Coordinates of N, CA and C in Angstrom, one line a residue:
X20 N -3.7 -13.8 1.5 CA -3.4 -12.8 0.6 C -2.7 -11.6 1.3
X21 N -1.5 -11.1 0.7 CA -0.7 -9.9 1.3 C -1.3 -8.9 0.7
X22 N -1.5 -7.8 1.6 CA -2.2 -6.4 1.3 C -1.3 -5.3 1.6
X23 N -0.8 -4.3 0.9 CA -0.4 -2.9 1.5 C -1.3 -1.9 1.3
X24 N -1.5 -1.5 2.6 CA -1.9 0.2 2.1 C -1.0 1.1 3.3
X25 N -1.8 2.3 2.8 CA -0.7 3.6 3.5 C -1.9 3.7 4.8
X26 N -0.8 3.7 5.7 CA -1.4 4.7 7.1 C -1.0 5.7 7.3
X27 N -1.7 6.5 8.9 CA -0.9 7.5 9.2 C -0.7 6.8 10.9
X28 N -0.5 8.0 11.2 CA 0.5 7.2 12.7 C -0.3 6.4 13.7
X29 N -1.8 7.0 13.5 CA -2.5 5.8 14.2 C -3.4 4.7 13.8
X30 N -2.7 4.5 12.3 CA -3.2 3.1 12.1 C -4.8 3.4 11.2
X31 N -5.1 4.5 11.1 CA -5.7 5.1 10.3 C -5.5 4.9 8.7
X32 N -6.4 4.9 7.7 CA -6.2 4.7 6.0 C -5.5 6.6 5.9
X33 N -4.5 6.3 5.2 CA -3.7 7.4 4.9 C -4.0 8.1 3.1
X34 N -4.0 9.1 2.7 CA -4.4 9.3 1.3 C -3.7 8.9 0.6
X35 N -2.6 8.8 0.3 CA -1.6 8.6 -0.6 C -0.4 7.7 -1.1
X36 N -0.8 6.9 -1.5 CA 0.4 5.8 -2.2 C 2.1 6.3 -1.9
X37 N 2.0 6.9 -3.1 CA 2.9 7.4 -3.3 C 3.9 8.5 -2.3
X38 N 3.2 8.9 -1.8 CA 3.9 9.7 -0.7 C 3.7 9.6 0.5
X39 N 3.8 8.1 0.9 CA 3.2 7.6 2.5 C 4.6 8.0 3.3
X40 N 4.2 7.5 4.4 CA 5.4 7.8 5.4 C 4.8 6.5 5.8
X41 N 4.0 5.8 6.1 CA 4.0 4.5 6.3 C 3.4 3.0 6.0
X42 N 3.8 2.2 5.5 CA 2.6 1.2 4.8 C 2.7 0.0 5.8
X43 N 1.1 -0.1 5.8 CA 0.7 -1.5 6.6 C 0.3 -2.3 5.9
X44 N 0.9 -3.5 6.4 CA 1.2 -4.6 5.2 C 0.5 -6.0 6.1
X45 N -0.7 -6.4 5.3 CA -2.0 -7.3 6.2 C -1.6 -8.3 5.3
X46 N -1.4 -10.0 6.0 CA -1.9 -10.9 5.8 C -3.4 -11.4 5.9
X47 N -4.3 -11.4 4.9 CA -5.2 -11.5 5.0 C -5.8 -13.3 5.3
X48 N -5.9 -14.0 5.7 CA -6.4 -15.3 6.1 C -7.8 -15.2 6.3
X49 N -8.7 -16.4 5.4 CA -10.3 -16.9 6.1 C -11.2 -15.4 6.7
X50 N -11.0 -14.4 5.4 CA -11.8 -12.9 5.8 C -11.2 -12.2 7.6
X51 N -10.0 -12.7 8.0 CA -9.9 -11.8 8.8 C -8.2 -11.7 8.8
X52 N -7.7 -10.5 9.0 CA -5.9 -10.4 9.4 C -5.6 -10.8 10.0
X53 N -4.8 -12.2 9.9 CA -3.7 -13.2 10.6 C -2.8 -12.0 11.3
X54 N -1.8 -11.1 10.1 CA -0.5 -10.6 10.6 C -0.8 -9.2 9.7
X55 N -0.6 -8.1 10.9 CA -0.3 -6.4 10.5 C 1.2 -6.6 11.0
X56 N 1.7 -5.7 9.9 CA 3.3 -5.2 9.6 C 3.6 -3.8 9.4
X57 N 3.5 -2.9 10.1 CA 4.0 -1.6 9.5 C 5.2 -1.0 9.1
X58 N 5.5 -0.9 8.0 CA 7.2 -0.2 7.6 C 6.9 1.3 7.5
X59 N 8.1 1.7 8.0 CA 8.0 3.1 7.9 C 8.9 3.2 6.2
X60 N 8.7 3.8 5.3 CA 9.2 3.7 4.1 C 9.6 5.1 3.6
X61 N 9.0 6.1 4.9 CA 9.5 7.0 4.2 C 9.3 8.0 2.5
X62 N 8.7 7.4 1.8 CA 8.1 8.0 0.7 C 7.6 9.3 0.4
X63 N 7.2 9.5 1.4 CA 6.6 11.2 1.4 C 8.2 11.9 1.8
X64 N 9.2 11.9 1.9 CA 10.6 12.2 1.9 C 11.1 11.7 0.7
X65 N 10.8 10.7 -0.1 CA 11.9 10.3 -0.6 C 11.4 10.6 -2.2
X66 N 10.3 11.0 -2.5 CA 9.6 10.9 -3.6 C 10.1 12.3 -4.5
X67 N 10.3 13.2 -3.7 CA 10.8 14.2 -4.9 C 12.7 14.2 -4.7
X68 N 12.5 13.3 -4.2 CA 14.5 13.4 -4.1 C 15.5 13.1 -5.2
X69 N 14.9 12.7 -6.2 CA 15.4 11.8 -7.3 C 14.5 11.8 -8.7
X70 N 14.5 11.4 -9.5 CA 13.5 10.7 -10.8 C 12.0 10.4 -10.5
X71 N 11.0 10.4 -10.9 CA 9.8 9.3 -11.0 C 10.8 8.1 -10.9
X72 N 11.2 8.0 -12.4 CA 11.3 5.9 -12.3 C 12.3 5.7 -10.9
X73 N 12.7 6.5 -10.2 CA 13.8 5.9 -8.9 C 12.8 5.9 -7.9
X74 N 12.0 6.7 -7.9 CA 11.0 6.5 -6.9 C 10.0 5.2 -7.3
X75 N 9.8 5.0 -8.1 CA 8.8 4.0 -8.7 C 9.9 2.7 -8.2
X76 N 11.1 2.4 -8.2 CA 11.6 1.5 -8.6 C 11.3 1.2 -7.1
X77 N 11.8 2.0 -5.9 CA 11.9 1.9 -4.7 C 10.3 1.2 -4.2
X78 N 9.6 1.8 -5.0 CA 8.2 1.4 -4.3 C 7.7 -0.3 -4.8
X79 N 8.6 -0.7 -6.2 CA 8.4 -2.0 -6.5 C 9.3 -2.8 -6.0
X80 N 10.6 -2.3 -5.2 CA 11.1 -3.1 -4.6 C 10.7 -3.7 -3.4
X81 N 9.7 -2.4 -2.6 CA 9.0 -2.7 -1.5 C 8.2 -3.8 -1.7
X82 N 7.6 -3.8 -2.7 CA 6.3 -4.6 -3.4 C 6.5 -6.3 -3.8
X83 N 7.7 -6.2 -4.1 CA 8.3 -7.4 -4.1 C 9.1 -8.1 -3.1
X84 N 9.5 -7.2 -2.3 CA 10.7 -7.9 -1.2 C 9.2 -8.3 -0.3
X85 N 8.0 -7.9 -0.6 CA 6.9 -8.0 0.8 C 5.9 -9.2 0.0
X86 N 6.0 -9.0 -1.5 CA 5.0 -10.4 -1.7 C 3.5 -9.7 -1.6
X87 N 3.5 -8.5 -2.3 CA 2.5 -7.8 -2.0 C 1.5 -8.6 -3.4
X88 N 0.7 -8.4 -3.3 CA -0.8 -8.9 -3.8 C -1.9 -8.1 -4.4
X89 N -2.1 -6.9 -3.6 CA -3.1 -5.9 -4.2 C -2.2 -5.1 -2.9
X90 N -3.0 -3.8 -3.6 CA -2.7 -2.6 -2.6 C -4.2 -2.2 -2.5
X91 N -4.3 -1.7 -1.1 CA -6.2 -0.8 -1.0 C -5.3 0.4 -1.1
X92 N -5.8 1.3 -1.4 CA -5.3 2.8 -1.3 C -6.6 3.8 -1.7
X93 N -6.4 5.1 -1.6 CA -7.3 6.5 -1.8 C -7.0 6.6 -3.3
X94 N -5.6 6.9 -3.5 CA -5.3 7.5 -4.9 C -3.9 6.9 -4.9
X95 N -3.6 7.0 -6.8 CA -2.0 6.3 -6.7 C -2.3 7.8 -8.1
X96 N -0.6 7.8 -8.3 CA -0.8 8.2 -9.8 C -0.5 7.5 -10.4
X97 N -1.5 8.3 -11.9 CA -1.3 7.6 -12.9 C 0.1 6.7 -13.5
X98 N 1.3 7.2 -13.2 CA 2.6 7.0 -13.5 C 2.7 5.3 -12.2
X99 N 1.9 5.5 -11.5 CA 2.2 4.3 -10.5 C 1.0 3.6 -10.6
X100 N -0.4 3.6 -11.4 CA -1.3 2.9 -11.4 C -0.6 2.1 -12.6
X101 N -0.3 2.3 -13.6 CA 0.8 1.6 -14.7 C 1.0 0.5 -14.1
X102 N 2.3 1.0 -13.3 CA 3.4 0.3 -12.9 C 2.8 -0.6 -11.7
X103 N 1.8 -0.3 -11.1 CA 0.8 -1.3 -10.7 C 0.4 -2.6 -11.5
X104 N -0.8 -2.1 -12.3 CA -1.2 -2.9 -13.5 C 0.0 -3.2 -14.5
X105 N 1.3 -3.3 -14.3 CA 2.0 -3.9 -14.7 C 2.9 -5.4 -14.3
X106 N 2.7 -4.9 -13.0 CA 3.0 -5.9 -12.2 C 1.8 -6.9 -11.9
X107 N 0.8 -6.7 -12.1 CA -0.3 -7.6 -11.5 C -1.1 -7.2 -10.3
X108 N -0.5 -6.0 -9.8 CA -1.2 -6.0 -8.7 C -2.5 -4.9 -8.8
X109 N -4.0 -5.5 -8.0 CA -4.7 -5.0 -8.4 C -4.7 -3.6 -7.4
X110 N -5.8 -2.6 -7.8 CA -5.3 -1.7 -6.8 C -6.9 -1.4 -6.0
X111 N -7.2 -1.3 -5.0 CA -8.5 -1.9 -4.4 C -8.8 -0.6 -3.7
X112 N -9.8 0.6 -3.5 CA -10.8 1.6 -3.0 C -10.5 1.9 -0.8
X113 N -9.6 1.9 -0.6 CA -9.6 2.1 0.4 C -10.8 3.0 1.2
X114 N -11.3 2.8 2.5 CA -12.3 3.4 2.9 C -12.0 4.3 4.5
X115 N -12.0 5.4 4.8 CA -12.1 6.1 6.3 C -11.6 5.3 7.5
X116 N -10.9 5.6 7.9 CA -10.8 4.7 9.3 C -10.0 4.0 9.5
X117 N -9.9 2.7 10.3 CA -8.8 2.2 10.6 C -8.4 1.3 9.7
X118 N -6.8 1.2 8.9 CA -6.8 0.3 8.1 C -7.1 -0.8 7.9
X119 N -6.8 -1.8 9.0 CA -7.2 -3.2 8.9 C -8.3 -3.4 8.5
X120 N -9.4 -2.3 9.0 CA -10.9 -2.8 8.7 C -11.1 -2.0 7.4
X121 N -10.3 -1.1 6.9 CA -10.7 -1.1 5.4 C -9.7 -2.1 4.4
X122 N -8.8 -2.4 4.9 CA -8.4 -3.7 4.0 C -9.6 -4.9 3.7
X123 N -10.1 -5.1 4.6 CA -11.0 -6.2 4.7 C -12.2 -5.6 3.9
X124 N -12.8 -4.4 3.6 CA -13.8 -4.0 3.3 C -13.5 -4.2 2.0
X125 N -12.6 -3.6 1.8 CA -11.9 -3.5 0.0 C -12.0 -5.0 -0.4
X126 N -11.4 -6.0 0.4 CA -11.5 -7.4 0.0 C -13.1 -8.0 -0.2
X127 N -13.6 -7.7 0.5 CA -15.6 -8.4 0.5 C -15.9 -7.3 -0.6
X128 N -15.3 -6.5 -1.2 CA -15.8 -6.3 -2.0 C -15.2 -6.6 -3.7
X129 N -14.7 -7.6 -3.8 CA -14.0 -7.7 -4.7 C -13.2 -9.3 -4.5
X130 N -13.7 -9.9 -6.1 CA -12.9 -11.4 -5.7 C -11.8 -11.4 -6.6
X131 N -10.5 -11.8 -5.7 CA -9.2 -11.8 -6.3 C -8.9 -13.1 -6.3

């Protein structure tokens, strides 16, 4: 299963969807991460530069060009929980600390 959430620079759970500066993107395999990917995306720059829907668009193109599956995150907004639950993707409780091990937490806790 492909997972994104937002970090910050050390790999830490980041608060914010929408305005990340970076998303780690876990292959999840047999309850543990085969493959961490971090893109820098930029988002927390690019979010008030333009529209909602241009920023939204930018974030579902991420979401698709990556094969994303669920996102863990703190918070999305409403305008992007939508556009989540539109696409199918579920959106999963992110927890303190280092991402990988709250990706995995978010997943034992929830069957997709």
């Amino acid at each position: 299963m492909i997972i994104a959430t937002p970090i910050d620079p050390e790999g830490r759970s980041a608060h914010s969807w929408g305005k990340a500066q970076w998303i780690g993107v876990a292959d999840v395999r047999d309850g543990s991460v085969a493959d961490w990917t971090v893109h820098e995306v930029r988002w927390d720059e690019s979010h008030d530069a333009g529209t909602h829907g241009s920023h939204h668009a930018r974030v579902v193109r991420f979401l698709k060009e990556q094969q994303i599956e669920a996102v863990v995150v703190d918070h999305v907004g409403d305008g992007m929980a939508r556009t989540l639950h539109t696409m199918g993707i579920p959106t999963l409780q992110s927890s303190p600390g280092y991402a990988q091990a709250s990706v995995l937490a978010a997943l034992r806790g929830h069957h997709l």
